[in-house]
Tab-separated table of C-alpha atoms in Angstrom:
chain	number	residue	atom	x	y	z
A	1	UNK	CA	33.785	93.188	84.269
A	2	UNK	CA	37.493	92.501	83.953
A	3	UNK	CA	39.828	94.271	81.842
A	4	UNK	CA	42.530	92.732	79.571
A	5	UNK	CA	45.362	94.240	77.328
A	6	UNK	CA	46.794	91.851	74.891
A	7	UNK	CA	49.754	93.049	73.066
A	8	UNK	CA	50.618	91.208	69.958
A	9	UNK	CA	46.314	90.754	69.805
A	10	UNK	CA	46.763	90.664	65.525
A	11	UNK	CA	49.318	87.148	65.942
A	12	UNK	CA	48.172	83.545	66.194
A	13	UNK	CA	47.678	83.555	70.015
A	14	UNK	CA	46.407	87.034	70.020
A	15	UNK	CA	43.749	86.330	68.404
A	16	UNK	CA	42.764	82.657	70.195
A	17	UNK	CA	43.531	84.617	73.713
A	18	UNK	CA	41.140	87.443	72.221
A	19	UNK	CA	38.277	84.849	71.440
A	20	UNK	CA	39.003	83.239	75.106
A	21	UNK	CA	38.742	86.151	76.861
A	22	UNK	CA	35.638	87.826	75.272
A	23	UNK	CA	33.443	84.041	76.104
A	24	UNK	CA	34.758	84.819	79.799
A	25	UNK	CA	33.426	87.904	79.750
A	26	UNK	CA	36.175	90.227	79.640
A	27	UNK	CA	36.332	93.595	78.252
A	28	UNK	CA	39.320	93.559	75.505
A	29	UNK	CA	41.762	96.017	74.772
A	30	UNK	CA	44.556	95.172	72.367
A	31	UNK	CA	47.595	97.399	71.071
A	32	UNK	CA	48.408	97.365	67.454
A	33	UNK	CA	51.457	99.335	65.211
A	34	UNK	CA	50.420	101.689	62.782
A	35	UNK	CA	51.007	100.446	59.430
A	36	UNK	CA	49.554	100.960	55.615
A	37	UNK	CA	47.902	97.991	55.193
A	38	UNK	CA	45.621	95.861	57.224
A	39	UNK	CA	47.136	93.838	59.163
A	40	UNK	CA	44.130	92.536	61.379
A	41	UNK	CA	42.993	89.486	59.919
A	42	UNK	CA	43.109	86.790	62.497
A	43	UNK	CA	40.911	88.727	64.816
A	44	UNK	CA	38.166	90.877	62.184
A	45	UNK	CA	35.733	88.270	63.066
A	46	UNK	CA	35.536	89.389	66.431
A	47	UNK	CA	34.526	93.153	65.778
A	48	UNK	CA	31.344	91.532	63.667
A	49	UNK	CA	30.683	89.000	66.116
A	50	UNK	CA	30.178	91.246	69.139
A	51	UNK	CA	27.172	93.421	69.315
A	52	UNK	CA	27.216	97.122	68.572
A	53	UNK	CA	26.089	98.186	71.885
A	54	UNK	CA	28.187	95.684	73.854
A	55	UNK	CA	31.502	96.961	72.825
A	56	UNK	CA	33.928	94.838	74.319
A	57	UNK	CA	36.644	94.495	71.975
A	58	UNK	CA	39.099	97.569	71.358
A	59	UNK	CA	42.247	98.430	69.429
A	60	UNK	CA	45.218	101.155	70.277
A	61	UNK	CA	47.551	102.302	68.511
A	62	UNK	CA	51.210	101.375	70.304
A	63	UNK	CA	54.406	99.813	70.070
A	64	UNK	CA	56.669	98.278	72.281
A	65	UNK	CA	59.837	100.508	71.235
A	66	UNK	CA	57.267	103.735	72.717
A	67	UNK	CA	57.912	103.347	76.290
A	68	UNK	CA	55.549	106.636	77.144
A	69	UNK	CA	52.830	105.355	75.094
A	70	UNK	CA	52.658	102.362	76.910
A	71	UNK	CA	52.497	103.930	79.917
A	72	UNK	CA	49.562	106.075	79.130
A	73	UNK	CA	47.606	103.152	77.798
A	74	UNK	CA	48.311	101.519	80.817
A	75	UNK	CA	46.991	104.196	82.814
A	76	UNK	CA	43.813	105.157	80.268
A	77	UNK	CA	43.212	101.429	79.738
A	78	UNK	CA	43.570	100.825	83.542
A	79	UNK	CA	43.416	96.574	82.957
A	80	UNK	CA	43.000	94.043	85.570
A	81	UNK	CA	45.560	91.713	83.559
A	82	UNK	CA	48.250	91.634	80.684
A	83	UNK	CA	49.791	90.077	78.718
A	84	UNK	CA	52.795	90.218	76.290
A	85	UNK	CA	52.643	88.648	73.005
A	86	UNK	CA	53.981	91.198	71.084
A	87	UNK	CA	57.521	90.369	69.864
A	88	UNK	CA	59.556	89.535	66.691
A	89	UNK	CA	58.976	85.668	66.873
A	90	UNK	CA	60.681	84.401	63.711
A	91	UNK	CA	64.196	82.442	65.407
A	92	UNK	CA	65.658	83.072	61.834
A	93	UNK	CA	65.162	85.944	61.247
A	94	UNK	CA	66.365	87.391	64.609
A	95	UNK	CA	69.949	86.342	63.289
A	96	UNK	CA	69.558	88.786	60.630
A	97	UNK	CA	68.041	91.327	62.795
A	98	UNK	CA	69.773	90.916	66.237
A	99	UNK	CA	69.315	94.713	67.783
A	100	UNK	CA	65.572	94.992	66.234
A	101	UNK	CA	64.437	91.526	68.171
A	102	UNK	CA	66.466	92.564	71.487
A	103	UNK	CA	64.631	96.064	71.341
A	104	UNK	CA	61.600	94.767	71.062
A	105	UNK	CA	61.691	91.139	72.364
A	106	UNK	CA	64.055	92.121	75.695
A	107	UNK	CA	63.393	95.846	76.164
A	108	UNK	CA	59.829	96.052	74.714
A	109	UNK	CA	58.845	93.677	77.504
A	110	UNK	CA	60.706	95.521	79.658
A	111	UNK	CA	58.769	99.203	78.497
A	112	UNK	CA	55.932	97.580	79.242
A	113	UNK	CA	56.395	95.797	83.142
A	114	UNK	CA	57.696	99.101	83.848
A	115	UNK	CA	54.790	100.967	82.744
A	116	UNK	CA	52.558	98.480	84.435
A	117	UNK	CA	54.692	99.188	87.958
A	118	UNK	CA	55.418	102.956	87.152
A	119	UNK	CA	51.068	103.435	86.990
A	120	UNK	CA	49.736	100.591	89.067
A	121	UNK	CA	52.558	99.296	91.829
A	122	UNK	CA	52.422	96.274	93.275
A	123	UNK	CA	48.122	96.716	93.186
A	124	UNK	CA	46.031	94.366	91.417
A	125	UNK	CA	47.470	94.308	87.783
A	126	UNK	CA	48.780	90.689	87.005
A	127	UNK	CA	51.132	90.424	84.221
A	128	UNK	CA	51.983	87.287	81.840
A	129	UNK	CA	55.135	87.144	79.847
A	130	UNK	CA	54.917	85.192	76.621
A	131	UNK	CA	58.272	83.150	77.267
A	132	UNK	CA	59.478	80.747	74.588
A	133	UNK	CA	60.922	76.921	74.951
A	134	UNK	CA	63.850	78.209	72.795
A	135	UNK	CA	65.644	79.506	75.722
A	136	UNK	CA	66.481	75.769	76.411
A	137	UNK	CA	68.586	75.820	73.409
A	138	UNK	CA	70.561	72.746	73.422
A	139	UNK	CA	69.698	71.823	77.191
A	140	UNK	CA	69.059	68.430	78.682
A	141	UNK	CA	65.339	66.630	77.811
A	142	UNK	CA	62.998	66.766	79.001
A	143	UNK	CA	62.787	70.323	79.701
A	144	UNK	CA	61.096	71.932	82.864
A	145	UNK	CA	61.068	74.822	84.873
A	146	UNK	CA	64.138	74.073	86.825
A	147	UNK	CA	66.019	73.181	83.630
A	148	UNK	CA	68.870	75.821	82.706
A	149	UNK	CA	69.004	77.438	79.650
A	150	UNK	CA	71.384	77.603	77.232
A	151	UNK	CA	70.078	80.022	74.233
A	152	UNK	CA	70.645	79.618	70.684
A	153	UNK	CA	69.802	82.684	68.966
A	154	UNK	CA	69.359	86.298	69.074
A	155	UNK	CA	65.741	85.800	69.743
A	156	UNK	CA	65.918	83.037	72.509
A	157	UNK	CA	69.016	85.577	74.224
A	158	UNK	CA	66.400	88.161	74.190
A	159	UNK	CA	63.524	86.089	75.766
A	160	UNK	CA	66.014	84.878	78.628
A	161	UNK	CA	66.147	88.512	79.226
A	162	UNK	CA	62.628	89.010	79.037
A	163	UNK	CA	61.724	86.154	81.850
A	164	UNK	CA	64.667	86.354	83.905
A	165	UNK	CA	63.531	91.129	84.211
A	166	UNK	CA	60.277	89.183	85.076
A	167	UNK	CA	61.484	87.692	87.795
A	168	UNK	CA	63.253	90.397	89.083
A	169	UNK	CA	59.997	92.761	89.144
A	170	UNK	CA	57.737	89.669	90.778
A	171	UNK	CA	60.871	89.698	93.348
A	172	UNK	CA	62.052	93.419	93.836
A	173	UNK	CA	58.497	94.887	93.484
A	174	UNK	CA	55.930	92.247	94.411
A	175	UNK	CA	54.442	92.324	91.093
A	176	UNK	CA	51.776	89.787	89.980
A	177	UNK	CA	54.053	88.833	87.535
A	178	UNK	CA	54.409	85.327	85.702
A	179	UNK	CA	56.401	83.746	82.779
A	180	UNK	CA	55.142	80.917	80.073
A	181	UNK	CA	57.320	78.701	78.841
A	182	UNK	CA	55.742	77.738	76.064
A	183	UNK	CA	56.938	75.398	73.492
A	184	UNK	CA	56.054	75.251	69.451
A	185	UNK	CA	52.271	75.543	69.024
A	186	UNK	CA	50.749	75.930	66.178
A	187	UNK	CA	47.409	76.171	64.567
A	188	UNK	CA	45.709	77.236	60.736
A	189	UNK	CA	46.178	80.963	61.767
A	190	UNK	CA	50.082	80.592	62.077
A	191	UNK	CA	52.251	82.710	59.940
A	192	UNK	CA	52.998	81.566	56.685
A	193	UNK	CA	57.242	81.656	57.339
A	194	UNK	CA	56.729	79.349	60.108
A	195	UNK	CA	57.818	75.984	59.439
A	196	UNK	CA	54.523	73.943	59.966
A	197	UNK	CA	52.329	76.428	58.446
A	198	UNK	CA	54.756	76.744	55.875
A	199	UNK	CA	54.212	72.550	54.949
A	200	UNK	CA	50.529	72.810	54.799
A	201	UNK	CA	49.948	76.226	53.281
A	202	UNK	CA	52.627	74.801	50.478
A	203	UNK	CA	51.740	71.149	50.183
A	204	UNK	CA	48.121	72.894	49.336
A	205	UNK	CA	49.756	75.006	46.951
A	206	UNK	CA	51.019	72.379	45.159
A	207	UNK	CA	48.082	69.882	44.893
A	208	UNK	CA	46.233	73.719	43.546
A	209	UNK	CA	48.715	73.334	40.766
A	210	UNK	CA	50.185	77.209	41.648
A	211	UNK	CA	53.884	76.201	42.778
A	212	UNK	CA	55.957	73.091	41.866
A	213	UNK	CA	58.126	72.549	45.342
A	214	UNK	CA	58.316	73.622	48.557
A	215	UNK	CA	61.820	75.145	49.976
A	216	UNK	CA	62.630	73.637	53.584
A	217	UNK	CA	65.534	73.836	55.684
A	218	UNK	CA	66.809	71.610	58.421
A	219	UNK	CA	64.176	68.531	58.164
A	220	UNK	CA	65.901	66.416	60.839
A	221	UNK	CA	65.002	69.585	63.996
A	222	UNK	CA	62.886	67.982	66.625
A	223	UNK	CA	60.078	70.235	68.402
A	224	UNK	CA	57.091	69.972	70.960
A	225	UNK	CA	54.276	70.774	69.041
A	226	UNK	CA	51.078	71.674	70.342
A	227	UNK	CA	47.852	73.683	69.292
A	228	UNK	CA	47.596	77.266	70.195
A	229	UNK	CA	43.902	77.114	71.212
A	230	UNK	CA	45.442	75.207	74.189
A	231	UNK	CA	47.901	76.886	74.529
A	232	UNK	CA	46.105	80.176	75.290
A	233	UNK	CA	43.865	78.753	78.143
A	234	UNK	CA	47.228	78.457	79.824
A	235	UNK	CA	48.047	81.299	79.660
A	236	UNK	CA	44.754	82.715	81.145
A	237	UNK	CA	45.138	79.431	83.849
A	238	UNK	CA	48.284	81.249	85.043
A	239	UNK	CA	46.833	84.655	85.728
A	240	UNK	CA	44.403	83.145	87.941
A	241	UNK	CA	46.373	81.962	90.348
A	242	UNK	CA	46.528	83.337	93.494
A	243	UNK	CA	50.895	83.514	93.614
A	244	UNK	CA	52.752	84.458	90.045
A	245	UNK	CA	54.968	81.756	89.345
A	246	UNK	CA	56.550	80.161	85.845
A	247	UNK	CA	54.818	77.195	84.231
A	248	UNK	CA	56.116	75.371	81.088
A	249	UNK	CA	53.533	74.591	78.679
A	250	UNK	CA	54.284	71.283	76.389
A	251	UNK	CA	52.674	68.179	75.024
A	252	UNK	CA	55.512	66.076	76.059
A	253	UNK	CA	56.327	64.512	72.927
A	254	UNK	CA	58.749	65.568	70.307
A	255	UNK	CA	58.175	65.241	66.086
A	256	UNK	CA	61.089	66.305	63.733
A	257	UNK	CA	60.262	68.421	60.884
A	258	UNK	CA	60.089	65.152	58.790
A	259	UNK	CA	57.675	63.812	61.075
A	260	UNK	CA	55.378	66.946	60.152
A	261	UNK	CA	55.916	66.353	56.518
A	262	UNK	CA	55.368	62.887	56.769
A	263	UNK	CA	51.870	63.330	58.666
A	264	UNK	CA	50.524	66.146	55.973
A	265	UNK	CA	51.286	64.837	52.945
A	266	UNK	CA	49.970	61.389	54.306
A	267	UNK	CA	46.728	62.768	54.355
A	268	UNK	CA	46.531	64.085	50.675
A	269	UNK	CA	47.894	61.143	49.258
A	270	UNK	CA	51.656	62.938	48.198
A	271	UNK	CA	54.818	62.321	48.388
A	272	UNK	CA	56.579	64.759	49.445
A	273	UNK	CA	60.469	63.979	48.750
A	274	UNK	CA	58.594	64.461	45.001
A	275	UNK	CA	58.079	68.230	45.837
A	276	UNK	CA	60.612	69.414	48.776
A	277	UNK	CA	63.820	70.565	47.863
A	278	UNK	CA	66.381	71.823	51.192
A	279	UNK	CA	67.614	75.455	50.410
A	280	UNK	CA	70.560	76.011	53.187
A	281	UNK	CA	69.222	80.168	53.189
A	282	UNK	CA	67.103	78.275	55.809
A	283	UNK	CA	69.567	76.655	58.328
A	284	UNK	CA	70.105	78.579	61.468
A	285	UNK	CA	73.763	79.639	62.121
A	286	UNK	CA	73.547	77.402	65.429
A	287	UNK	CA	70.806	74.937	65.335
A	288	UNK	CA	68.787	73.544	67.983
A	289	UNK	CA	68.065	69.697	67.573
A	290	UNK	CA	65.697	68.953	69.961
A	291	UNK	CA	62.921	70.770	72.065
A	292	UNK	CA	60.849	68.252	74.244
A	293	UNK	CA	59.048	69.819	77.710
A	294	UNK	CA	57.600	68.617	80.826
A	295	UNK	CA	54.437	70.485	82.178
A	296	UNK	CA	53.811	68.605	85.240
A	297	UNK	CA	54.220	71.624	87.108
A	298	UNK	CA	51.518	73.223	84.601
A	299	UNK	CA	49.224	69.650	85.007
A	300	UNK	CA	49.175	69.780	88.715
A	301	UNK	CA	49.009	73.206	89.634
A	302	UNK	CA	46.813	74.365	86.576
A	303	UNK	CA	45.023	71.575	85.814
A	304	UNK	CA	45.957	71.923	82.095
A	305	UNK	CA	46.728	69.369	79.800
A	306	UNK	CA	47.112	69.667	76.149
A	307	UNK	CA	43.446	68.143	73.913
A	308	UNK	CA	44.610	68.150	70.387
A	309	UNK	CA	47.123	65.849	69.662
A	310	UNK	CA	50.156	65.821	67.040
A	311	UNK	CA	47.846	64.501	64.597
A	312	UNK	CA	44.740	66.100	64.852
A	313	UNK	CA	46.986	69.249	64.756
A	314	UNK	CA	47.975	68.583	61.461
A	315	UNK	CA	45.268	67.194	60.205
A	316	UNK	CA	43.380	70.849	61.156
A	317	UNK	CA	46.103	73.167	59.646
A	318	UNK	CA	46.285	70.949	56.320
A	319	UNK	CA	42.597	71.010	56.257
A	320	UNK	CA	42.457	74.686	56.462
A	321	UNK	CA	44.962	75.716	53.729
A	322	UNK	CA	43.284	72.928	51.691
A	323	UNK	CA	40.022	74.551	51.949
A	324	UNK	CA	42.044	77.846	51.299
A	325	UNK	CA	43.118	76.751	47.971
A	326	UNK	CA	39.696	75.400	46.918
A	327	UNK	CA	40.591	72.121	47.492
A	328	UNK	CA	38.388	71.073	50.676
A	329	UNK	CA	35.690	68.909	48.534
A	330	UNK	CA	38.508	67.332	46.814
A	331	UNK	CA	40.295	66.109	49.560
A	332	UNK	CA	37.765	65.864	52.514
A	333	UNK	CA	39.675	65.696	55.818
């Protein structure tokens, strides 16, 4: 039975790679940071879905700022693959908290490759790097692996970091090593502060009759959106090949934030300029317009290809938060 340790296993993808994994019939192991209130709620299910005497699901305490606790779960945990999802993902917010993303986001990684080598070697531990499409920044579309990046914020400077130490360690050390560009993906378990989630959760809100507007920033942004349930077979995809190697993950089409807006409140009959008002809090200090990738490398070498579409996405995270709110036999999607 294989072995996995997912950090980040409590985020959108940590749960969907958690659910992936356990159908393959891996044995999971995911760190988590101590805190005072629960903080597992994307992936509860899976402790009562999984049978008492076939334990194959298991949480440790850790953080990426411990660089000696990492390396002892490494060594306890002994996996046969990992992968690093852990990170302070919000772009905003890493403007407000520059040092706190790097530490985590740059040298977190970091703790943990080096843990991997410092236990394991080059031996038979692959490792997968949760790299973001906002290293592109304001590069030239469409975006692929041999694209340079040009980084935008204190959390795409950070990632750059992150893939390019990759890299180094796949080079230097013959690790199994790999990076995943991934661009935006999304899905009803994203966090409420991100942008899409943020339209449906609130849209719902509103038709519930519990707030009067939504606050948005920058509507005119254009992203790659895709849905994270894809997204995560990727990233397993990757780790089974027999070289490491980088892979950009991406539907190939771009939406602006006003497309996304346009699509949910289509579906429950609104109209949104009614209910959106632009708060500036929300602009970035340096913006990037437009995101759109090219995974042919990902299509032919992989064989992945994104199912949902733009649509369907939508139309899944609106009905969610809809049925959140009470409002799913109202407005049957």
């Amino acid at each position: 039975m294989k072995k996995a340790l997912i950090t980040g296993i409590t985020g959108q993808d940590g749960s969907y790679l958690s659910e992936l994994l356990l159908e393959k019939g891996y044995e999971v192991h995911g760190i988590i940071r101590r805190s005072s209130s629960f903080n597992t709620g994307r992936i509860i299910h899976l402790f009562r879905d999984i049978h008492e005497t076939e334990n194959r699901f298991l949480l440790h305490y850790g953080d990426l700022t411990d660089g000696s606790r990492l390396e002892r779960l490494i060594e306890s945990i002994a996996p046969d693959e990992v992968y690093n999802l852990a990170a302070q993902s919000h772009v905003r917010i890493s403007f407000d908290e520059p040092i706190y993303t790097a530490n985590v986001d740059a040298l977190g990684m970091l703790r943990l490759l080096e843990a991997v080598r410092t236990v394991f070697g080059s031996t038979h531990v692959r490792f997968y790097q949760a790299s973001s499409s906002e290293m592109f920044g304001i590069a030239p579309t469409p975006q692929n692996e041999k694209t340079p990046f040009h980084p935008r914020s204190p959390y795409a400077c950070a990632k750059a970091y992150a893939y390019y130490q990759v890299i180094n360690y796949r080079e230097g050390y013959n690790l199994h090593a790999s990076n995943g560009v991934l661009f935006n993906h999304e899905s009803p378990r994203r966090g409420e502060t991100f942008v899409t989630r943020k339209i449906t959760r609130g849209l719902a809100r509103i038709l519930a009759g519990k707030d009067k507007k939504l606050y948005l920033g920058n509507l005119d942004a254009k992203r790659d959106w895709g849905y994270a349930k894809d997204y995560v077979e990727a990233m397993w995809l990757i780790l089974q090949q027999e070289a490491p190697d980088d892979y950009v993950i991406a539907t190939g089409e771009s939406r602006s934030v006003k497309d996304f807006l346009d699509e949910a409140a289509g579906l429950v009959g609104l109209n949104w300029h009614d209910v959106i008002e632009i708060d500036e809090r929300y602009f970035r200090p340096t913006e990037v317009d437009l995101l759109l990738g090219d995974a042919t490398k990902a299509r032919e070498k992989l064989g992945w290809k994104p199912k949902v579409n733009f649509s369907d996405l939508v139309r899944l995270m609106m009905k969610a938060d809809l049925e959140e709110q009470g409002l799913g036999s109202k407005y049957p999607l």
